[in-house]
Short mmCIF file of C-alpha atoms in Angstrom, two decimals:
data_model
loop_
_atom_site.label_atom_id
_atom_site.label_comp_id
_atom_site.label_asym_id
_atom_site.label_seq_id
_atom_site.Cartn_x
_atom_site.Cartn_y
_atom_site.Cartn_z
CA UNK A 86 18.00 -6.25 -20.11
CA UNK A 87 17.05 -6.69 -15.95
CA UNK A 88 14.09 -6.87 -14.90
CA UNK A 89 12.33 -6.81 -11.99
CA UNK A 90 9.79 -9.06 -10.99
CA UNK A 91 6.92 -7.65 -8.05
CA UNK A 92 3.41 -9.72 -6.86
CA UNK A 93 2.24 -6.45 -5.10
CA UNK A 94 -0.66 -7.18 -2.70
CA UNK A 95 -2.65 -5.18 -0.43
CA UNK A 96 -5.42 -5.01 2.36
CA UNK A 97 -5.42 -8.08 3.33
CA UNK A 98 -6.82 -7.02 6.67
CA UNK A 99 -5.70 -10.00 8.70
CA UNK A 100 -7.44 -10.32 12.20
CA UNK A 101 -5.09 -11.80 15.36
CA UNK A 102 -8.71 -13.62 16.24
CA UNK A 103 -11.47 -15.71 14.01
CA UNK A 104 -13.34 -12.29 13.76
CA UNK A 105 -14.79 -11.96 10.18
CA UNK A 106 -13.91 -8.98 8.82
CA UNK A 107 -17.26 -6.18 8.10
CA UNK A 108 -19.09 -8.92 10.29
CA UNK A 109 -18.45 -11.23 6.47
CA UNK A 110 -14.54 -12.09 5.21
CA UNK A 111 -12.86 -14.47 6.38
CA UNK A 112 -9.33 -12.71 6.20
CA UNK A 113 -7.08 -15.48 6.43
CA UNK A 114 -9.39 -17.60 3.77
CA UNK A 115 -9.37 -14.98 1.72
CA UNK A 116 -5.55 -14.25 1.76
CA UNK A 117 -4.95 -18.71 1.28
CA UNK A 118 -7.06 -18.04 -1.78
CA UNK A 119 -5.66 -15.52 -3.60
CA UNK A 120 -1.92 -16.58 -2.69
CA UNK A 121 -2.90 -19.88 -4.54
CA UNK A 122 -4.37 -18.22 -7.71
CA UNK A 123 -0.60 -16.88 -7.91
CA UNK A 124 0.67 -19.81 -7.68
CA UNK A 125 1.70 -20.00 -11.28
CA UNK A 126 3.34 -16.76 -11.68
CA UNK A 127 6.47 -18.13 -11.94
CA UNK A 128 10.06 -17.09 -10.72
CA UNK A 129 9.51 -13.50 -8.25
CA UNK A 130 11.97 -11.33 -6.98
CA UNK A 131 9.74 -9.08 -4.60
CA UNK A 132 6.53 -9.99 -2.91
CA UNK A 133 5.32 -6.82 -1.85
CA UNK A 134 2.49 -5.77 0.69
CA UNK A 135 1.84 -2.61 0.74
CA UNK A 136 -0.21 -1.80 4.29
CA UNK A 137 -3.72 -2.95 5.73
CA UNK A 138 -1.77 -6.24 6.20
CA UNK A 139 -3.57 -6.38 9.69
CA UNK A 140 -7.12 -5.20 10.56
CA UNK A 141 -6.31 -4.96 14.32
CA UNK A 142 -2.63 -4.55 15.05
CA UNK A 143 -2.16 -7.44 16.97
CA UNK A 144 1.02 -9.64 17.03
CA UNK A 145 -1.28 -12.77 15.82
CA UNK A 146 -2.43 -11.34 12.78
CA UNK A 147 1.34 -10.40 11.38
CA UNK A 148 2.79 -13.52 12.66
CA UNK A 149 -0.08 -15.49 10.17
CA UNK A 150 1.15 -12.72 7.41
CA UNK A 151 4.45 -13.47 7.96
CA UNK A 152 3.75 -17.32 7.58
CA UNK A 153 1.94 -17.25 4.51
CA UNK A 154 3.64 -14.97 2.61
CA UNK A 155 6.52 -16.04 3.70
CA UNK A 156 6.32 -19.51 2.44
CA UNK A 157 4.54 -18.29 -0.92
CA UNK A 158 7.53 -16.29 -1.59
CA UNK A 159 10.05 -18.55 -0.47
CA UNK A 160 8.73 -20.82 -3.02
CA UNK A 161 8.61 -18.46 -6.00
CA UNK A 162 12.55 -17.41 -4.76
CA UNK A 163 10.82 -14.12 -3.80
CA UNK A 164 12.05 -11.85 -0.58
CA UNK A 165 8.60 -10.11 1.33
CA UNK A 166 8.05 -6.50 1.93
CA UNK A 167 6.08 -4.92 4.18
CA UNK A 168 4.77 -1.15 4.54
CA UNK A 169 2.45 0.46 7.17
CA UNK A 170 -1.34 1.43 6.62
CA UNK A 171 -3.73 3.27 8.63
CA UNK A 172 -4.98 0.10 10.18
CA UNK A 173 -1.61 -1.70 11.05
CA UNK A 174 -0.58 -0.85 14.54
CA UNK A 175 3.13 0.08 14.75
CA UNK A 176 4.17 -1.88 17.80
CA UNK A 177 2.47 -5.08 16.34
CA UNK A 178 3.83 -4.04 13.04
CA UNK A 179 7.34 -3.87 14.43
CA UNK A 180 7.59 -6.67 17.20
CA UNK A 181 7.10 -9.48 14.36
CA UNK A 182 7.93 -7.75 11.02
CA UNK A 183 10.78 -5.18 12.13
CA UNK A 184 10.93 -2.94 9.67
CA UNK A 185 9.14 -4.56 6.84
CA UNK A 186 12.44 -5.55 5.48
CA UNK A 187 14.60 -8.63 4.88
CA UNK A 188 16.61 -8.42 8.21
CA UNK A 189 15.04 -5.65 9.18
CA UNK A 190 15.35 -4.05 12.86
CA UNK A 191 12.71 -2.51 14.80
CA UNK A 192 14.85 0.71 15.24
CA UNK A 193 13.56 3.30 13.27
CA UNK A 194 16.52 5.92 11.01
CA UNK A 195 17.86 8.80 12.93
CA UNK A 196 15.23 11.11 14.03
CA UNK A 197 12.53 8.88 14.75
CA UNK A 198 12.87 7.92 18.75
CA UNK A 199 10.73 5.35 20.01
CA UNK A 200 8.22 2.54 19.21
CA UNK A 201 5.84 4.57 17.79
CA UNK A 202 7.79 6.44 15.16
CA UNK A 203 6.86 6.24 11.71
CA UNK A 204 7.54 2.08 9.89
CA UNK A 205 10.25 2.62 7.05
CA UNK A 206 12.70 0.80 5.40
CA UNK A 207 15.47 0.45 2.05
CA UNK A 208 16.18 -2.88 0.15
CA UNK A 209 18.35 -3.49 -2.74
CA UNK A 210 17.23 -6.59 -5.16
CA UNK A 211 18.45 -7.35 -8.16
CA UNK A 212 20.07 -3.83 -8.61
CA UNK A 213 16.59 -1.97 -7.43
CA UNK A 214 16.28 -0.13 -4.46
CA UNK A 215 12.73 -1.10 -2.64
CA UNK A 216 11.84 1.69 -0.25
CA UNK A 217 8.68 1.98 1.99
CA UNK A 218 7.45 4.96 3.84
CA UNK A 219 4.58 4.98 6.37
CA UNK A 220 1.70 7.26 5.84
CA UNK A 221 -0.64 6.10 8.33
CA UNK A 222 -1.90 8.67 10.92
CA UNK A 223 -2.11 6.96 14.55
CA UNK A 224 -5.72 6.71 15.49
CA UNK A 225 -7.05 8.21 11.64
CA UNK A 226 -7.62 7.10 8.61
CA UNK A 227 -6.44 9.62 5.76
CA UNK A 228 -2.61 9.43 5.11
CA UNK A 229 0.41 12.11 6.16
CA UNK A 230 4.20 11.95 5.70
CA UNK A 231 5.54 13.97 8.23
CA UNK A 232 8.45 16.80 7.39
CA UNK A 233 11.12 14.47 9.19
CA UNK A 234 9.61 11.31 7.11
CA UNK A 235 10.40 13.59 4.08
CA UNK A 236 13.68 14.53 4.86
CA UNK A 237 14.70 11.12 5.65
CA UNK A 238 13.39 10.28 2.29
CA UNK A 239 15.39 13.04 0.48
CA UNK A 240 18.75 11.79 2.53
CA UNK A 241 17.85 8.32 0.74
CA UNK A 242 17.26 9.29 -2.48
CA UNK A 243 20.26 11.84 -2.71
CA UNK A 244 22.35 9.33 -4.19
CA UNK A 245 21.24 6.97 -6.84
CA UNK A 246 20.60 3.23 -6.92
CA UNK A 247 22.12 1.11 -9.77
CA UNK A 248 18.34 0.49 -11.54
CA UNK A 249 16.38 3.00 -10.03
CA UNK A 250 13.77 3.26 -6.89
CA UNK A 251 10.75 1.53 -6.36
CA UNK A 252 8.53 3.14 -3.47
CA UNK A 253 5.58 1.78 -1.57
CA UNK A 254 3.10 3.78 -0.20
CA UNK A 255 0.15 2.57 1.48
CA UNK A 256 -1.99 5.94 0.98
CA UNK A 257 -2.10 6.16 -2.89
CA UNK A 258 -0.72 9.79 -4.27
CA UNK A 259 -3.38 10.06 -6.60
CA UNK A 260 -7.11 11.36 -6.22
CA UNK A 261 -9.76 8.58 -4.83
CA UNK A 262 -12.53 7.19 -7.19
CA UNK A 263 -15.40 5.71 -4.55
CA UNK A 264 -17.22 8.05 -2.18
CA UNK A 265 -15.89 7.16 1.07
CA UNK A 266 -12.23 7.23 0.24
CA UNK A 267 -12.74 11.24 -0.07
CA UNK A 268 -11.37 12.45 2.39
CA UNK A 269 -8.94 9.81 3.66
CA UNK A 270 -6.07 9.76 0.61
CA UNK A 271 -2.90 11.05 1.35
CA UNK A 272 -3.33 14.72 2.53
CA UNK A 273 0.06 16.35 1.61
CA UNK A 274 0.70 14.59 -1.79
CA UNK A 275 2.30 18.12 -2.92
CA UNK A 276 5.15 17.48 -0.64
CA UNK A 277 5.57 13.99 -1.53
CA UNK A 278 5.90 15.28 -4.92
CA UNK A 279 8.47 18.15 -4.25
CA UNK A 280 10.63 15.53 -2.22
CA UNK A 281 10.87 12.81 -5.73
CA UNK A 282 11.41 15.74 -8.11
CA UNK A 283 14.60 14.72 -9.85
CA UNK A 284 14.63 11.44 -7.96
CA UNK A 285 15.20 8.08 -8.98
CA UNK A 286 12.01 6.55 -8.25
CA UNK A 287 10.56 4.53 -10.94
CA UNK A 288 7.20 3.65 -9.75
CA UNK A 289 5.09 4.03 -6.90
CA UNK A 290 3.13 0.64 -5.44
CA UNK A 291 -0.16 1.70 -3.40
CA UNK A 292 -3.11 0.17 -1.84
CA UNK A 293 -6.04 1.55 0.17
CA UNK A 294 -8.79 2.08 -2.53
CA UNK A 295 -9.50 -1.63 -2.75
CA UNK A 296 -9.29 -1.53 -6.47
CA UNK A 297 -6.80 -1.67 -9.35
CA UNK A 298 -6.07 1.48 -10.46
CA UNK A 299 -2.97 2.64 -12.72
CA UNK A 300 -2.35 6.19 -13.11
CA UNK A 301 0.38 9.01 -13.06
CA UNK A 302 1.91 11.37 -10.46
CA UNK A 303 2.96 14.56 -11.70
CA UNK A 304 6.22 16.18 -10.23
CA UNK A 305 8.11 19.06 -11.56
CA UNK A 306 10.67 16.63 -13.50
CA UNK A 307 8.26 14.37 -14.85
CA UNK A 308 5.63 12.27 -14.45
CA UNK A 309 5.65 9.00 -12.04
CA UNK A 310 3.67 5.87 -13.01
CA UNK A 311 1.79 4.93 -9.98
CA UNK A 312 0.14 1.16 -9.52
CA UNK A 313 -2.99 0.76 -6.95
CA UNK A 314 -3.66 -2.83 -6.38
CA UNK A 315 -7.13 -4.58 -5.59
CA UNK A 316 -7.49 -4.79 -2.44
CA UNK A 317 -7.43 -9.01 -0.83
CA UNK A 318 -9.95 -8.47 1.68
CA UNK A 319 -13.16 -7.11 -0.99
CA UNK A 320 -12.70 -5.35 -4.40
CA UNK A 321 -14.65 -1.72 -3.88
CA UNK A 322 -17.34 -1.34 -6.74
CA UNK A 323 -16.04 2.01 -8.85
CA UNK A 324 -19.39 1.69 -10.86
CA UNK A 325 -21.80 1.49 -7.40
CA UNK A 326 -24.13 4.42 -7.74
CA UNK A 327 -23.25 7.70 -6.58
CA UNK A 328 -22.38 8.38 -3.31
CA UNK A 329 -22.63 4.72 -2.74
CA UNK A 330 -19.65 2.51 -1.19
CA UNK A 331 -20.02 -0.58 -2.35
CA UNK A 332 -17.79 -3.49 -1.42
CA UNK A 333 -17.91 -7.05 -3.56
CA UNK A 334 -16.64 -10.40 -3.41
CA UNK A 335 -13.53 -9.89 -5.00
CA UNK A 336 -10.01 -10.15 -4.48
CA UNK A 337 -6.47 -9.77 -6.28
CA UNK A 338 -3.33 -8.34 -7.10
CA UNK A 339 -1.02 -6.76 -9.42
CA UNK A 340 2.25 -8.42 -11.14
CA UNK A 341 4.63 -5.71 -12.06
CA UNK A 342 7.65 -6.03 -13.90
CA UNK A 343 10.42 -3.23 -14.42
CA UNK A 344 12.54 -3.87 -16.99
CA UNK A 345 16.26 -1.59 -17.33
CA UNK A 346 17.06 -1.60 -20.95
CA UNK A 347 20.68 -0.21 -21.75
CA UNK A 348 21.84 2.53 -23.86
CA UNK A 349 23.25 1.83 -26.80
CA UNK A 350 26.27 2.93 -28.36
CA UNK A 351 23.30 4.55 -31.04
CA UNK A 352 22.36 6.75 -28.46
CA UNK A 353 18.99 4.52 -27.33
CA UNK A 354 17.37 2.68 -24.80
CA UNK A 355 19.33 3.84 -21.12
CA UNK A 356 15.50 3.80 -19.61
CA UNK A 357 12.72 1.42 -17.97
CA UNK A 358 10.18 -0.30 -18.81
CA UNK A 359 7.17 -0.92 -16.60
CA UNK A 360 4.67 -3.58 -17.44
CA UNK A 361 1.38 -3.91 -15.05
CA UNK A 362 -0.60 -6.83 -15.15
CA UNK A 363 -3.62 -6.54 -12.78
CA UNK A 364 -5.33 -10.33 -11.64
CA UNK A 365 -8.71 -10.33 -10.44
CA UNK A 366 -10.61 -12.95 -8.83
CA UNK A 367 -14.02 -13.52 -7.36
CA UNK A 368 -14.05 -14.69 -3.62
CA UNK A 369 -16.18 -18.34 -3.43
CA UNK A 370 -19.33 -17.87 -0.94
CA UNK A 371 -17.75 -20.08 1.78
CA UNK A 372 -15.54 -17.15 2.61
CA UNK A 373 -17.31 -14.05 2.07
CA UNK A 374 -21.16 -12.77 0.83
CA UNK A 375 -21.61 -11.53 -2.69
CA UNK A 376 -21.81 -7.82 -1.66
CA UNK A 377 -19.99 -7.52 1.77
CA UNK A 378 -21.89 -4.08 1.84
CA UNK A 379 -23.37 -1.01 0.51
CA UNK A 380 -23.63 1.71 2.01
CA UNK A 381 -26.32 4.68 0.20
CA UNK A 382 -25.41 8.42 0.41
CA UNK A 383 -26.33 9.00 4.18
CA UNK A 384 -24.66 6.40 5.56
CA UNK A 385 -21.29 7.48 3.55
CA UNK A 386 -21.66 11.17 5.20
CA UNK A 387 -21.96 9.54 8.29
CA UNK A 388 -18.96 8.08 8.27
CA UNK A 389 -16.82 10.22 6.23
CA UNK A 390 -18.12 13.19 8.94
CA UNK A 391 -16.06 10.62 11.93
CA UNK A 392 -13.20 9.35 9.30
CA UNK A 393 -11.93 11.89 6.98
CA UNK A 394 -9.39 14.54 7.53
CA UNK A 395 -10.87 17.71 9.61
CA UNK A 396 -11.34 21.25 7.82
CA UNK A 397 -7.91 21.69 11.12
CA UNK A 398 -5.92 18.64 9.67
CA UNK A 399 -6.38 20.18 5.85
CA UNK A 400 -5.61 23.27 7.08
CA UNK A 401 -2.07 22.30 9.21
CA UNK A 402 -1.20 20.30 6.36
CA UNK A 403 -0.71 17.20 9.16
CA UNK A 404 -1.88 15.77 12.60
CA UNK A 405 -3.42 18.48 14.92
CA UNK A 406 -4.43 17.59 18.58
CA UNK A 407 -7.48 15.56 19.16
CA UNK A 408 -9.19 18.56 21.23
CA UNK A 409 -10.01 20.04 17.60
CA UNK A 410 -10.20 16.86 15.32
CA UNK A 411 -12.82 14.40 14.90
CA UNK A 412 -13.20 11.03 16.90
CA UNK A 413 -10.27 9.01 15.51
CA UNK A 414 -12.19 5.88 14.27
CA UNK A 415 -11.24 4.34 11.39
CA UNK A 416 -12.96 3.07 8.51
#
């Protein structure tokens, strides 16, 4: 058997400054801490984060990314991956991280002209192919994958990898739990799904909800397991009260293991294995509050009426010019 060994990690929401993130994290604290609690995973092969890595695009706050997960994997004999989010800032993104890939360049594949084309990337370890897209939406908060994003996905997938695919995703393809995250998933997970039907893909590594979260993603050839990690910046409350948001001291991350298991001359095994193991920890009051906030029912339409998706952007299926959207803050 092969297996596969992935920390994934998300939000960590790094600032280039010593601004405290929701006026209350420190980010960088925050991120030491939680890279320590993993400190006795043992051997990795992939340390993956999967978008949010920076809270305001800046150059600083991927160059401290870079450094400390850098060194954690290094240490664990781990390569780092990196994938877009609606907060990252592309240029930023690419002038210190590339691609988000081992080597990777800032040029973007064929079709994609210019600096502020869409982040994505392919890696092979250990026989699996590691593959992120970018779903963030410039200037929004919900997530889109564009039809040339798609097709350059397709063109990837066309031919098979030796174990099988693992893709990151920032923008989980799955429906949101907490009130404020209506509105702001991924808006066109339909076409994500007709583009991995009959696909190699394994497993699909998400962030954005700020909690664990393991379900399924249906496609017309089967079902694919997808794993939403906590989020490192504050754990969102799924039991605050409705139409509460509700952010808490928490932070964490997900070890996932895939695990190729041959046929046998008996006709069994030839399939995968995928074991998630979601770690949890509470954040100590030197770095962030207890509740970082809560936000009741009219505060949550408040800002879901400025962040989420416009009745126009549902209705293109995509972007739409900012003369009939709503102010592009995000959350």
């Amino acid at each position: 058997m092969t297996a596969l060994r992935i920390l994934h990690l998300s939000d960590t929401h790094l600032m280039g400054s010593e601004t405290l993130h929701s006026g209350a994290v420190d980010t960088v604290a925050a991120y030491t801490f939680i890279l320590e609690a993993f400190e006795n995973a043992g051997p990795l092969d992939v340390v993956v984060v999967s978008g949010d890595a920076s809270d305001d695009g800046s150059p600083a706050s991927y160059g401290t990314l870079r450094s400390l997960t850098g060194d954690f994997a290094a240490r664990h004999g781990a390569v780092a991956i990196y994938a877009m989010g609606n907060h990252d800032e592309r240029a930023g993104f690419r002038e210190v991280l590339g691609n988000g890939h081992p080597g990777g360049v800032s040029a973007s594949p064929s079709g994609y002209p210019g600096m502020d084309a869409p982040v994505v990337g392919v890696s092979e370890v250990a026989g699996y192919r590691i593959l992120t897209l970018d779903s963030s939406v410039p200037g929004r908060t919900h997530g889109f994958l564009d039809a040339a994003q798609l097709d350059w996905l397709r063109s990837v997938l066309a031919k098979d990898s030796p174990r099988g695919t693992v893709l990151v995703i920032h923008h989980p393809p799955v429906p949101p739990l907490t009130a404020l995250h209506q509105g702001i998933e991924l808006i066109n997970a339909p076409a994500l799904a007709q583009a991995l039907e009959g696909t190699d893909v394994l497993a699909i590594l998400s962030g954005h909800y700020h909690h664990h979260l393991m379900d399924m993603f249906n496609t017309d050839s089967g079902v694919i397991p997808v794993v939403v990690t906590d989020g490192v910046v504050n754990t969102n409350d799924v039991l605050a009260p409705p139409g509460h948001e509700r952010a808490l001291a928490g932070s964490g991350g997900t070890l996932v293991t895939l695990t190729s298991v041959p046929a046998t001359e008996h006709g069994t095994g030839g399939r995968t294995l995928l074991r998630s193991v979601p770690i949890h920890r509470a954040l100590p009051p030197a770095i962030t509050p207890a509740v970082v906030f809560d936000l009741g029912p009219d505060a949550v339409a408040g800002i879901s009426a400025t962040i989420a998706a416009t009745d126009a952007e549902l209705l293109a299926g995509g972007p739409v010019s900012q003369k009939t959207a709503s102010p592009t803050r995000k959350d």
